[in-house]
Amino acid sequence: MTADQGQQTSLVINESVRLERDGALGWVVLTRPEQINAINDAIRAGVPQALAMLDRDPQVRIILIRGEGERGFCAGADIKEKRGEESSLQTRQRMERNRWIESLDSIGKPVIAAIHGYCMGGGMELALACDIRFAAPSAVFALPETGLGLIPGGGGTQRLSRVVSPGLAMDMLLTGERMNAEEARRVGLATRLGSSDDAWLEEVSTFARNIAAKPPAASAYAKQAARAALELDLKRGLDLELDLFALLAPTKDRREAALAFAERREPRFTGE
C-alpha cells in the first residue's frame, strides 16, 4: 500500500480523546474545545492509548496530535479538576502514576504536534515531546507555572533546553512570558510555520504525507538515531548510526529507491 492510500476512520477513545486514521496519517485529537483542550484525567489516559494503537497500526506511518476547536491546541492542566489537599509525597506519588507525556518517548513512528492558538503549560510540554512542531500563525507558547507557585511537571524543564538554547529556556521558565508563532519559529521552538490559520491544517497534512511517502523504516531509524544523540556520547551515537544504516542497506525499500532513481520514476515503497 502506498502512503496516500487507505480510508478515513474515526474511533472515540474516551470523552476527551479521539483517534482518526486518514490513509498513512494517524491523528490523536484532544476533544475539549470549550476548555481549550485543558488536560484532565481522560486526556492523560486517552492520549497514550491512542498513540500506542497508531504505533502498532502497520498502515499508519506518521502520527499527528492536534486540539479541536478554534481557540487552541491545549491550554495546559485543567485547574478545575479538584484534587483536595495533598502532601508533597502524595503529589509525587500521583504524578508518578501519571507520567503520560513520557509515553511519546516509546513511539517509534515520527510524531508531529499540529499547533494552533494557545499552547500553554502542559500543552506545550506535550508539544515538546513530539518530534516536529508545526505551528499555525495564531499559535502562542508559554510555560507559566512559576507564576502559579509551581514548575512544569510534565517535562518542560528538561525538554525545552533540548529544543532551544539553555539560556532561552531559562528565560521562558522564569518569566512565563508568552511567545508568538513567528518568534517560536525563529528560535526553533516551532520547526514549521503555516502560511495562514485557514491553510495551516491542510499544510501540516501535506507536510506529513510527504514524510509518510518515504520508506517507513528509514524514518523510524532516523528518529531513533537523532533522539539517541541527546543521551549518548558521540562514539556510542556514531556506532548506533552505523548499526541502523547497515540494517537498512539490504531492505527492499532501499533497493526500490535506487532503482526508481535510475529509471527516473516515482518509487513504490512497501515498508519492507
Short mmCIF file of C-alpha atoms in Angstrom, two decimals:
data_model
loop_
_atom_site.label_atom_id
_atom_site.label_comp_id
_atom_site.label_asym_id
_atom_site.label_seq_id
_atom_site.Cartn_x
_atom_site.Cartn_y
_atom_site.Cartn_z
CA MET A 1 0.00 0.00 0.00
CA THR A 2 1.32 3.46 -0.86
CA ALA A 3 1.43 6.25 1.69
CA ASP A 4 -1.65 8.05 0.35
CA GLN A 5 -3.99 5.06 0.20
CA GLY A 6 -6.48 3.97 2.81
CA GLN A 7 -9.89 5.03 4.04
CA GLN A 8 -10.69 7.57 6.73
CA THR A 9 -11.87 6.16 10.04
CA SER A 10 -12.53 7.57 13.48
CA LEU A 11 -12.59 5.99 16.93
CA VAL A 12 -13.66 7.64 20.18
CA ILE A 13 -11.13 6.68 22.85
CA ASN A 14 -13.00 8.47 25.64
CA GLU A 15 -14.87 11.73 26.22
CA SER A 16 -11.70 13.80 25.73
CA VAL A 17 -9.68 11.97 23.05
CA ARG A 18 -10.49 10.77 19.55
CA LEU A 19 -8.35 8.72 17.18
CA GLU A 20 -8.56 9.32 13.43
CA ARG A 21 -6.95 7.45 10.55
CA ASP A 22 -6.57 9.12 7.16
CA GLY A 23 -4.55 6.82 4.92
CA ALA A 24 -0.98 6.82 6.23
CA LEU A 25 -1.74 9.57 8.75
CA GLY A 26 -2.95 8.82 12.25
CA TRP A 27 -4.38 11.67 14.34
CA VAL A 28 -4.73 11.94 18.09
CA VAL A 29 -7.34 14.65 18.68
CA LEU A 30 -7.98 16.39 22.01
CA THR A 31 -11.74 16.97 22.14
CA ARG A 32 -12.39 19.54 24.88
CA PRO A 33 -12.72 22.68 22.76
CA GLU A 34 -14.81 24.58 25.30
CA GLN A 35 -11.94 24.22 27.80
CA ILE A 36 -9.24 24.90 25.13
CA ASN A 37 -8.46 21.18 25.45
CA ALA A 38 -7.24 21.59 29.02
CA ILE A 39 -5.67 18.41 30.33
CA ASN A 40 -7.87 16.20 32.51
CA ASP A 41 -7.55 12.58 33.59
CA ALA A 42 -9.32 11.41 30.43
CA ILE A 43 -6.63 13.06 28.28
CA ARG A 44 -3.89 11.63 30.48
CA ALA A 45 -5.32 8.15 29.92
CA GLY A 46 -6.54 8.52 26.35
CA VAL A 47 -3.52 10.03 24.63
CA PRO A 48 -1.11 7.17 25.50
CA GLN A 49 -3.78 4.65 24.50
CA ALA A 50 -4.34 6.30 21.11
CA LEU A 51 -0.61 6.68 20.48
CA ALA A 52 0.02 3.01 21.17
CA MET A 53 -2.78 1.94 18.84
CA LEU A 54 -1.45 4.09 16.00
CA ASP A 55 2.14 2.99 16.57
CA ARG A 56 1.03 -0.65 16.18
CA ASP A 57 -1.04 0.03 13.04
CA PRO A 58 1.06 -1.05 10.02
CA GLN A 59 -0.83 1.27 7.67
CA VAL A 60 -0.13 4.40 9.74
CA ARG A 61 3.28 5.92 9.04
CA ILE A 62 3.03 9.33 10.70
CA ILE A 63 1.22 10.31 13.92
CA LEU A 64 -0.11 13.82 14.48
CA ILE A 65 -1.60 15.42 17.60
CA ARG A 66 -3.98 18.37 17.46
CA GLY A 67 -6.59 20.10 19.55
CA GLU A 68 -10.19 20.55 18.47
CA GLY A 69 -11.86 23.96 18.26
CA GLU A 70 -10.75 27.43 17.25
CA ARG A 71 -9.10 28.56 20.47
CA GLY A 72 -6.08 26.37 20.76
CA PHE A 73 -4.02 23.19 20.85
CA CYS A 74 -4.04 22.81 24.64
CA ALA A 75 -4.18 25.42 27.41
CA GLY A 76 -2.45 23.22 29.99
CA ALA A 77 -3.78 21.40 33.03
CA ASP A 78 -7.45 21.85 33.89
CA ILE A 79 -7.28 23.78 37.16
CA LYS A 80 -10.97 23.00 37.75
CA GLU A 81 -10.14 19.37 38.49
CA LYS A 82 -10.44 19.04 42.26
CA ARG A 83 -7.64 17.16 43.97
CA GLY A 84 -8.02 18.22 47.58
CA GLU A 85 -5.10 18.98 49.84
CA GLU A 86 -2.07 16.77 49.26
CA SER A 87 1.29 16.40 50.91
CA SER A 88 4.45 16.57 48.82
CA LEU A 89 4.66 12.78 48.99
CA GLN A 90 1.07 12.33 47.83
CA THR A 91 1.60 14.76 44.96
CA ARG A 92 4.77 12.96 43.92
CA GLN A 93 3.07 9.58 44.00
CA ARG A 94 0.10 10.81 41.97
CA MET A 95 2.32 12.39 39.33
CA GLU A 96 4.49 9.28 39.17
CA ARG A 97 1.38 7.31 38.22
CA ASN A 98 0.52 9.86 35.52
CA ARG A 99 3.73 10.33 33.54
CA TRP A 100 1.56 10.23 30.45
CA ILE A 101 3.56 12.60 28.25
CA GLU A 102 6.53 10.24 28.53
CA SER A 103 4.52 7.69 26.55
CA LEU A 104 5.70 9.63 23.48
CA ASP A 105 9.27 8.54 24.20
CA SER A 106 8.40 4.92 23.32
CA ILE A 107 6.68 5.71 20.00
CA GLY A 108 8.77 4.54 17.05
CA LYS A 109 6.98 6.48 14.30
CA PRO A 110 7.51 10.21 13.73
CA VAL A 111 5.09 12.33 15.76
CA ILE A 112 4.05 15.84 14.73
CA ALA A 113 2.36 18.36 17.01
CA ALA A 114 -0.08 20.38 14.90
CA ILE A 115 -0.40 23.55 16.98
CA HIS A 116 -2.82 26.45 16.74
CA GLY A 117 -3.87 29.06 19.28
CA TYR A 118 -2.93 28.51 22.90
CA CYS A 119 -0.13 26.02 23.58
CA MET A 120 0.50 26.58 27.26
CA GLY A 121 1.84 24.70 30.27
CA GLY A 122 1.17 21.01 29.90
CA GLY A 123 0.07 21.60 26.32
CA MET A 124 3.49 22.98 25.49
CA GLU A 125 5.09 20.07 27.34
CA LEU A 126 3.07 17.69 25.16
CA ALA A 127 4.28 19.53 22.04
CA LEU A 128 7.89 19.47 23.25
CA ALA A 129 7.72 15.67 23.49
CA CYS A 130 6.81 15.43 19.79
CA ASP A 131 9.43 15.18 17.04
CA ILE A 132 8.20 18.14 14.98
CA ARG A 133 6.09 21.16 15.95
CA PHE A 134 4.11 22.63 13.02
CA ALA A 135 2.50 25.86 14.18
CA ALA A 136 -0.29 28.00 12.80
CA PRO A 137 0.36 31.77 12.78
CA SER A 138 -2.06 32.07 15.71
CA ALA A 139 -0.01 29.81 18.00
CA VAL A 140 1.08 31.19 21.37
CA PHE A 141 3.59 29.32 23.56
CA ALA A 142 4.30 29.67 27.29
CA LEU A 143 5.24 27.78 30.45
CA PRO A 144 3.55 29.95 33.10
CA GLU A 145 3.89 27.59 36.06
CA THR A 146 6.25 29.68 38.22
CA GLY A 147 3.61 32.40 38.35
CA LEU A 148 1.33 29.82 39.99
CA GLY A 149 3.95 28.87 42.56
CA LEU A 150 4.93 25.70 40.70
CA ILE A 151 7.30 24.49 37.99
CA PRO A 152 6.43 22.47 34.88
CA GLY A 153 5.83 18.86 35.91
CA GLY A 154 5.46 17.16 32.53
CA GLY A 155 8.99 17.51 31.21
CA GLY A 156 9.11 21.22 30.44
CA THR A 157 12.24 21.97 32.47
CA GLN A 158 14.08 19.09 30.77
CA ARG A 159 12.85 19.11 27.18
CA LEU A 160 12.78 22.84 26.48
CA SER A 161 16.56 23.26 26.78
CA ARG A 162 16.96 20.31 24.40
CA VAL A 163 14.91 22.18 21.78
CA VAL A 164 16.01 25.82 22.22
CA SER A 165 19.14 27.26 23.78
CA PRO A 166 19.58 26.72 27.55
CA GLY A 167 19.60 30.48 28.11
CA LEU A 168 16.32 31.00 26.30
CA ALA A 169 14.79 28.00 28.08
CA MET A 170 15.74 29.52 31.45
CA ASP A 171 14.25 32.85 30.38
CA MET A 172 10.93 31.24 29.41
CA LEU A 173 10.79 29.15 32.57
CA LEU A 174 11.49 32.04 34.95
CA THR A 175 9.37 34.72 33.27
CA GLY A 176 6.47 32.62 31.99
CA GLU A 177 6.19 35.12 29.15
CA ARG A 178 4.29 34.21 26.01
CA MET A 179 5.99 33.69 22.66
CA ASN A 180 4.20 34.12 19.35
CA ALA A 181 4.46 31.68 16.46
CA GLU A 182 6.87 33.73 14.36
CA GLU A 183 9.33 34.11 17.24
CA ALA A 184 8.90 30.41 18.11
CA ARG A 185 9.86 29.53 14.54
CA ARG A 186 12.88 31.84 14.66
CA VAL A 187 14.29 30.23 17.81
CA GLY A 188 13.48 26.66 16.80
CA LEU A 189 10.64 26.00 19.23
CA ALA A 190 8.33 25.64 16.24
CA THR A 191 10.01 23.76 13.43
CA ARG A 192 7.46 24.74 10.77
CA LEU A 193 5.05 27.67 10.40
CA GLY A 194 1.86 27.61 8.36
CA SER A 195 1.09 30.38 5.88
CA SER A 196 -2.27 31.22 7.47
CA ASP A 197 -4.65 29.92 10.10
CA ASP A 198 -7.09 28.88 7.36
CA ALA A 199 -4.48 26.93 5.38
CA TRP A 200 -2.44 25.56 8.29
CA LEU A 201 -4.26 22.26 8.84
CA GLU A 202 -4.11 21.29 5.18
CA GLU A 203 -0.45 22.35 5.07
CA VAL A 204 0.52 20.20 8.04
CA SER A 205 -1.36 17.26 6.49
CA THR A 206 0.52 17.70 3.20
CA PHE A 207 3.79 18.00 5.11
CA ALA A 208 3.05 14.78 7.00
CA ARG A 209 2.12 12.92 3.79
CA ASN A 210 5.45 13.92 2.26
CA ILE A 211 7.24 12.23 5.15
CA ALA A 212 4.86 9.27 5.04
CA ALA A 213 5.77 8.73 1.38
CA LYS A 214 9.33 7.84 2.36
CA PRO A 215 10.38 4.32 3.44
CA PRO A 216 8.95 3.97 6.97
CA ALA A 217 11.90 2.06 8.39
CA ALA A 218 14.28 4.83 7.30
CA SER A 219 12.13 7.45 9.03
CA ALA A 220 11.89 5.38 12.20
CA TYR A 221 15.64 4.72 12.31
CA ALA A 222 16.46 8.39 11.63
CA LYS A 223 14.23 9.32 14.56
CA GLN A 224 15.81 6.68 16.79
CA ALA A 225 19.35 7.83 16.00
CA ALA A 226 18.58 11.54 16.36
CA ARG A 227 16.85 11.06 19.71
CA ALA A 228 19.71 8.90 20.96
CA ALA A 229 22.11 11.76 20.16
CA LEU A 230 20.62 13.67 23.09
CA GLU A 231 21.58 10.92 25.52
CA LEU A 232 24.66 9.10 24.15
CA ASP A 233 28.26 10.22 23.90
CA LEU A 234 29.47 10.83 20.35
CA LYS A 235 31.22 7.47 19.88
CA ARG A 236 28.21 5.43 21.00
CA GLY A 237 25.93 7.59 18.89
CA LEU A 238 28.08 7.07 15.81
CA ASP A 239 28.11 3.32 16.47
CA LEU A 240 24.31 3.30 16.65
CA GLU A 241 24.09 5.27 13.40
CA LEU A 242 26.26 2.69 11.62
CA ASP A 243 24.22 -0.18 13.04
CA LEU A 244 20.95 1.32 11.82
CA PHE A 245 22.42 2.23 8.43
CA ALA A 246 23.56 -1.37 7.97
CA LEU A 247 20.10 -2.69 8.85
CA LEU A 248 18.53 -0.51 6.17
CA ALA A 249 21.04 -1.32 3.41
CA PRO A 250 19.55 -4.71 2.36
CA THR A 251 15.87 -3.69 2.58
CA LYS A 252 13.54 -3.84 -0.43
CA ASP A 253 12.63 -0.17 0.00
CA ARG A 254 16.30 0.87 -0.20
CA ARG A 255 16.72 -1.13 -3.41
CA GLU A 256 13.47 0.29 -4.81
CA ALA A 257 14.68 3.85 -4.11
CA ALA A 258 17.86 3.24 -6.08
CA LEU A 259 16.01 1.54 -8.94
CA ALA A 260 13.38 4.28 -9.19
CA PHE A 261 16.11 6.92 -9.30
CA ALA A 262 17.90 5.10 -12.11
CA GLU A 263 14.64 4.65 -14.04
CA ARG A 264 13.56 8.24 -13.38
CA ARG A 265 10.20 7.31 -11.88
CA GLU A 266 8.40 7.67 -8.56
CA PRO A 267 9.40 4.93 -6.08
CA ARG A 268 6.80 2.48 -4.77
CA PHE A 269 7.69 1.75 -1.17
CA THR A 270 6.09 -1.17 0.65
CA GLY A 271 7.68 -0.89 4.10
CA GLU A 272 9.83 -3.96 3.52
#
